[in-house]
Amino acid sequence: MRFLIRKDSVTHMAYHHLTLHELVMVETYWSMRVPVSWIAQRMRRGRQTIYRVIHAFDRGMTALEYYHEYKKHRYHCGRKRVRLRAQYVHLITCFLHQGLSFDVISGLFPRMLPCSSRTLYRLAHTGVFPKQSLPWKGKRHKNGVKDKEADAT
């Protein structure tokens, strides 16, 4: 069993969800009747996570079927999308038309707004707020990119 995965080649994972590759590996080990504790130790996952997958295989699922079901369920994990009420959208849009930026709006009314200026910029990027009403008209440059008009002068 030692030749299947080198222990030193496995690093700690920054994510929590199982990948399709990991599910296929668990399915392969399960078909070889490798102990769950060994699989969990080599994959650096909890035994309960491996048991959950193996019980699904015992019910007759394949790794791909489990992965699709897993993806459907994990959609509900994580942070929910930020949704502003219509009154907040209208209020912020009025401030934008007066020439204020999101930073100024969130700084002047920190208790009134339910989100930060960064979230407001993200909402503008997704289309909730019009970019043309921003002071920079949505034209932001990446690091190291110079403005062509500045070079002409």
Short mmCIF file of C-alpha atoms in Angstrom, two decimals, residues 34-103:
data_model
loop_
_atom_site.label_atom_id
_atom_site.label_comp_id
_atom_site.label_asym_id
_atom_site.label_seq_id
_atom_site.Cartn_x
_atom_site.Cartn_y
_atom_site.Cartn_z
CA VAL A 34 -8.02 -0.57 2.34
CA PRO A 35 -8.88 0.46 5.93
CA VAL A 36 -10.62 3.81 6.31
CA SER A 37 -8.12 5.02 8.89
CA TRP A 38 -5.28 4.46 6.40
CA ILE A 39 -7.15 6.30 3.62
CA ALA A 40 -7.97 9.22 5.92
CA GLN A 41 -4.39 9.46 7.14
CA ARG A 42 -2.87 9.38 3.65
CA MET A 43 -5.36 11.85 2.18
CA ARG A 44 -5.22 14.06 5.28
CA ARG A 45 -8.97 14.00 5.64
CA GLY A 46 -11.21 13.12 8.55
CA ARG A 47 -12.39 9.53 8.92
CA GLN A 48 -16.01 10.69 9.01
CA THR A 49 -15.58 12.34 5.61
CA ILE A 50 -14.18 9.13 4.14
CA TYR A 51 -16.89 7.03 5.81
CA ARG A 52 -19.58 9.28 4.33
CA VAL A 53 -18.19 8.66 0.84
CA ILE A 54 -17.79 4.92 1.40
CA HIS A 55 -21.37 4.57 2.65
CA ALA A 56 -22.50 6.25 -0.56
CA PHE A 57 -20.46 3.70 -2.52
CA ASP A 58 -22.10 0.92 -0.49
CA ARG A 59 -25.49 2.28 -1.59
CA GLY A 60 -24.40 1.75 -5.20
CA MET A 61 -23.21 5.22 -6.19
CA THR A 62 -20.12 5.86 -8.26
CA ALA A 63 -17.57 8.58 -7.63
CA LEU A 64 -19.00 10.73 -10.42
CA GLU A 65 -22.59 10.38 -9.17
CA TYR A 66 -21.48 11.22 -5.65
CA TYR A 67 -19.55 14.23 -6.94
CA HIS A 68 -22.59 15.65 -8.75
CA GLU A 69 -24.75 15.20 -5.64
CA TYR A 70 -21.97 16.66 -3.51
CA LYS A 71 -21.75 19.71 -5.78
CA LYS A 72 -25.50 20.20 -5.59
CA HIS A 73 -25.41 20.16 -1.78
CA ARG A 74 -22.28 22.27 -1.35
CA TYR A 75 -23.93 25.08 -3.31
CA HIS A 76 -25.67 25.95 -0.04
CA CYS A 77 -22.35 26.26 1.84
CA GLY A 78 -20.42 29.46 2.24
CA ARG A 79 -21.40 33.08 2.34
CA LYS A 80 -24.73 34.10 0.90
CA ARG A 81 -24.92 36.81 -1.75
CA VAL A 82 -25.35 40.37 -0.56
CA ARG A 83 -28.72 41.78 -1.56
CA LEU A 84 -29.62 45.36 -0.81
CA ARG A 85 -33.19 46.44 -0.37
CA ALA A 86 -34.63 48.74 -3.03
CA GLN A 87 -34.61 51.71 -0.65
CA TYR A 88 -30.85 51.35 -0.09
CA VAL A 89 -30.19 51.01 -3.82
CA HIS A 90 -32.25 54.14 -4.51
CA LEU A 91 -30.53 56.09 -1.71
CA ILE A 92 -27.02 55.12 -2.85
CA THR A 93 -27.88 55.89 -6.48
CA CYS A 94 -29.05 59.38 -5.44
CA PHE A 95 -25.75 59.96 -3.63
CA LEU A 96 -23.83 58.75 -6.69
CA HIS A 97 -25.67 61.22 -8.90
CA GLN A 98 -24.61 63.98 -6.50
CA GLY A 99 -20.99 63.06 -7.25
CA LEU A 100 -20.11 61.08 -4.12
CA SER A 101 -18.04 57.91 -4.35
CA PHE A 102 -18.77 54.67 -2.51
CA ASP A 103 -15.93 55.38 -0.08
#
